[in-house]
Each structure stands twice: as C-alpha cells, then as structure tokens.
Amino acid sequence: MPCGCCHIYCACCNDWPPTKPCRGGVRVKLALLLLYLLSPVDLVPDFLPVIGCADDVTILAVILRSAVRLAGSGPLRRHW
C-alpha cells in the first residue's frame, strides 16, 4: 500500500521533477495516513476479527479519495 501512497504523493505536483511546491493539504493528509497505518495504536484494535481491519481500510479509502480529489485528475493521470 505505501507504493500507492507514494504515487498519489508525487501526483500532487503539476510536473515531475517538481519545479513548484505541492499542495500542502495532500502532503499533510498522506503523512498523517502513513503515521496512522504504521502506528500500533488503532481506533479499533486489530485483534477483533473483522472490525479490526475494517477501520484501517475505511480510513485508508477516505484519505486516499480526499487526496486524489485535492490533487486533481491531471497530475494523477500523468504520474500513475
């Protein structure tokens, strides 16, 4: 999954290699998502059968969808 996060992170820039700064909101969202996924603290503990992983997947989907919308479709198509 981190590979997908890296692609979206790179897609927030208008061109590659980046000549102007990326939108800060995308960077912050993806950095916080990465920290949440790597941290041992979860909203719902992972030892609960289905709900434990469902909260991670839900947060991942919501944040990635938000980052893609903020970055726009042009940079995402160009770098994906």
Short mmCIF file of C-alpha atoms in Angstrom, two decimals:
data_model
loop_
_atom_site.label_atom_id
_atom_site.label_comp_id
_atom_site.label_asym_id
_atom_site.label_seq_id
_atom_site.Cartn_x
_atom_site.Cartn_y
_atom_site.Cartn_z
CA MET A 1 0.00 0.00 0.00
CA PRO A 2 2.80 2.53 0.58
CA CYS A 3 3.59 2.37 -3.15
CA GLY A 4 0.13 3.72 -3.95
CA CYS A 5 0.57 6.47 -1.37
CA CYS A 6 3.86 7.46 -3.00
CA HIS A 7 2.24 7.65 -6.44
CA ILE A 8 -0.52 9.90 -5.17
CA TYR A 9 2.02 11.98 -3.26
CA CYS A 10 4.01 12.51 -6.47
CA ALA A 11 0.81 13.22 -8.40
CA CYS A 12 0.00 16.22 -6.26
CA CYS A 13 2.73 18.12 -8.10
CA ASN A 14 1.97 19.60 -11.50
CA ASP A 15 5.11 18.31 -13.14
CA TRP A 16 7.98 15.94 -12.49
CA PRO A 17 10.63 16.65 -11.39
CA PRO A 18 8.83 19.15 -9.22
CA THR A 19 9.57 22.77 -10.01
CA LYS A 20 6.96 24.24 -7.72
CA PRO A 21 5.78 23.10 -4.29
CA CYS A 22 3.00 20.58 -3.92
CA ARG A 23 -0.27 21.44 -2.28
CA GLY A 24 0.25 21.24 1.45
CA GLY A 25 -3.07 19.60 2.21
CA VAL A 26 -2.20 16.49 0.23
CA ARG A 27 1.18 16.17 1.93
CA VAL A 28 -0.30 16.54 5.38
CA LYS A 29 -3.09 14.04 4.73
CA LEU A 30 -0.76 11.42 3.30
CA ALA A 31 1.82 11.91 6.05
CA LEU A 32 -0.85 11.51 8.73
CA LEU A 33 -2.23 8.45 6.94
CA LEU A 34 1.20 6.86 6.85
CA LEU A 35 1.76 7.60 10.54
CA TYR A 36 -1.63 6.10 11.42
CA LEU A 37 -1.03 2.94 9.40
CA LEU A 38 2.45 2.43 10.89
CA SER A 39 1.48 3.20 14.49
CA PRO A 40 0.47 0.37 16.80
CA VAL A 41 -2.44 2.48 18.13
CA ASP A 42 -5.72 1.99 16.24
CA LEU A 43 -9.24 3.25 16.66
CA VAL A 44 -10.39 -0.36 16.84
CA PRO A 45 -7.81 -2.99 17.91
CA ASP A 46 -6.72 -5.34 15.13
CA PHE A 47 -7.28 -8.47 17.19
CA LEU A 48 -11.04 -8.10 16.73
CA PRO A 49 -11.90 -10.35 13.77
CA VAL A 50 -13.44 -8.20 11.03
CA ILE A 51 -13.86 -4.76 12.52
CA GLY A 52 -10.19 -4.53 13.47
CA CYS A 53 -9.00 -4.31 9.88
CA ALA A 54 -12.13 -2.59 8.61
CA ASP A 55 -11.29 0.67 10.38
CA ASP A 56 -7.84 0.75 8.75
CA VAL A 57 -9.31 0.10 5.31
CA THR A 58 -12.04 2.72 5.82
CA ILE A 59 -9.58 5.41 6.91
CA LEU A 60 -7.26 4.49 4.04
CA ALA A 61 -10.06 4.78 1.47
CA VAL A 62 -11.37 8.09 2.81
CA ILE A 63 -7.95 9.77 2.99
CA LEU A 64 -6.77 8.50 -0.41
CA ARG A 65 -10.03 9.60 -2.03
CA SER A 66 -9.67 13.03 -0.46
CA ALA A 67 -6.03 13.31 -1.58
CA VAL A 68 -6.89 12.32 -5.15
CA ARG A 69 -9.67 14.91 -5.29
CA LEU A 70 -7.39 17.61 -3.89
CA ALA A 71 -4.54 16.76 -6.28
CA GLY A 72 -6.81 16.72 -9.33
CA SER A 73 -7.13 14.28 -12.16
CA GLY A 74 -4.50 15.79 -14.48
CA PRO A 75 -1.42 15.20 -12.32
CA LEU A 76 -2.77 11.83 -11.21
CA ARG A 77 -3.18 10.59 -14.80
CA ARG A 78 0.22 11.93 -15.78
CA HIS A 79 2.10 10.16 -12.96
CA TRP A 80 0.09 7.00 -12.38
#
